[in-house]
CSV table of C-alpha atoms in Angstrom, one decimal:
chain,number,residue,atom,x,y,z
Q,1359,MET,CA,-12.8,-9.5,-5.7
Q,1360,THR,CA,-14.0,-11.6,-2.9
Q,1361,VAL,CA,-16.6,-10.0,-0.6
Q,1362,TYR,CA,-16.1,-10.8,3.1
Q,1363,HIS,CA,-18.4,-10.3,6.0
Q,1364,GLY,CA,-17.8,-9.5,9.6
Q,1365,GLU,CA,-14.4,-10.3,11.1
Q,1366,GLU,CA,-12.9,-11.5,7.8
Q,1367,ALA,CA,-13.6,-8.2,6.1
Q,1368,TRP,CA,-12.0,-6.3,9.0
Q,1369,GLU,CA,-8.9,-8.5,8.9
Q,1370,ASP,CA,-8.6,-8.1,5.1
Q,1371,SER,CA,-9.0,-4.3,5.2
Q,1372,ILE,CA,-6.3,-4.1,7.9
Q,1373,HIS,CA,-4.0,-6.3,5.8
Q,1374,GLN,CA,-4.6,-4.1,2.7
Q,1375,ALA,CA,-3.9,-0.9,4.8
Q,1376,ASN,CA,-0.6,-2.4,6.0
Q,1377,GLU,CA,0.4,-3.3,2.5
Q,1378,LEU,CA,-0.2,0.3,1.3
Q,1379,GLU,CA,1.7,1.7,4.3
Q,1380,SER,CA,4.7,-0.5,3.6
Q,1381,GLN,CA,4.6,0.5,-0.1
Q,1382,ARG,CA,4.6,4.2,0.8
Q,1383,ALA,CA,7.5,3.6,3.2
Q,1384,ALA,CA,9.5,1.9,0.5
Q,1385,VAL,CA,8.8,4.8,-1.9
Q,1386,SER,CA,9.9,7.3,0.7
Q,1387,ARG,CA,13.3,5.5,1.0
Q,1388,VAL,CA,13.9,5.9,-2.7
Q,1389,PRO,CA,16.3,8.8,-3.7
Q,1390,PRO,CA,14.4,11.9,-4.8
Q,1391,SER,CA,15.4,11.7,-8.5
Q,1392,ARG,CA,14.1,8.1,-8.7
Q,1393,SER,CA,10.9,8.8,-6.8
Q,1394,LEU,CA,10.1,11.7,-9.1
Q,1395,ARG,CA,10.4,9.4,-12.1
Q,1396,THR,CA,8.1,6.8,-10.6
Q,1397,GLU,CA,5.5,9.4,-9.7
Q,1398,THR,CA,5.3,10.7,-13.3
Q,1399,ALA,CA,5.3,7.2,-14.8
């Protein structure tokens, strides 16, 4: 993992947070039966 300093680290952490949010949003759109299976897997 690359270590960033200053503004680059800030930009990278924002990007990672956005990625996590979009993944959570995608999971929440999945029908309940499928999301339960992915959570236990």
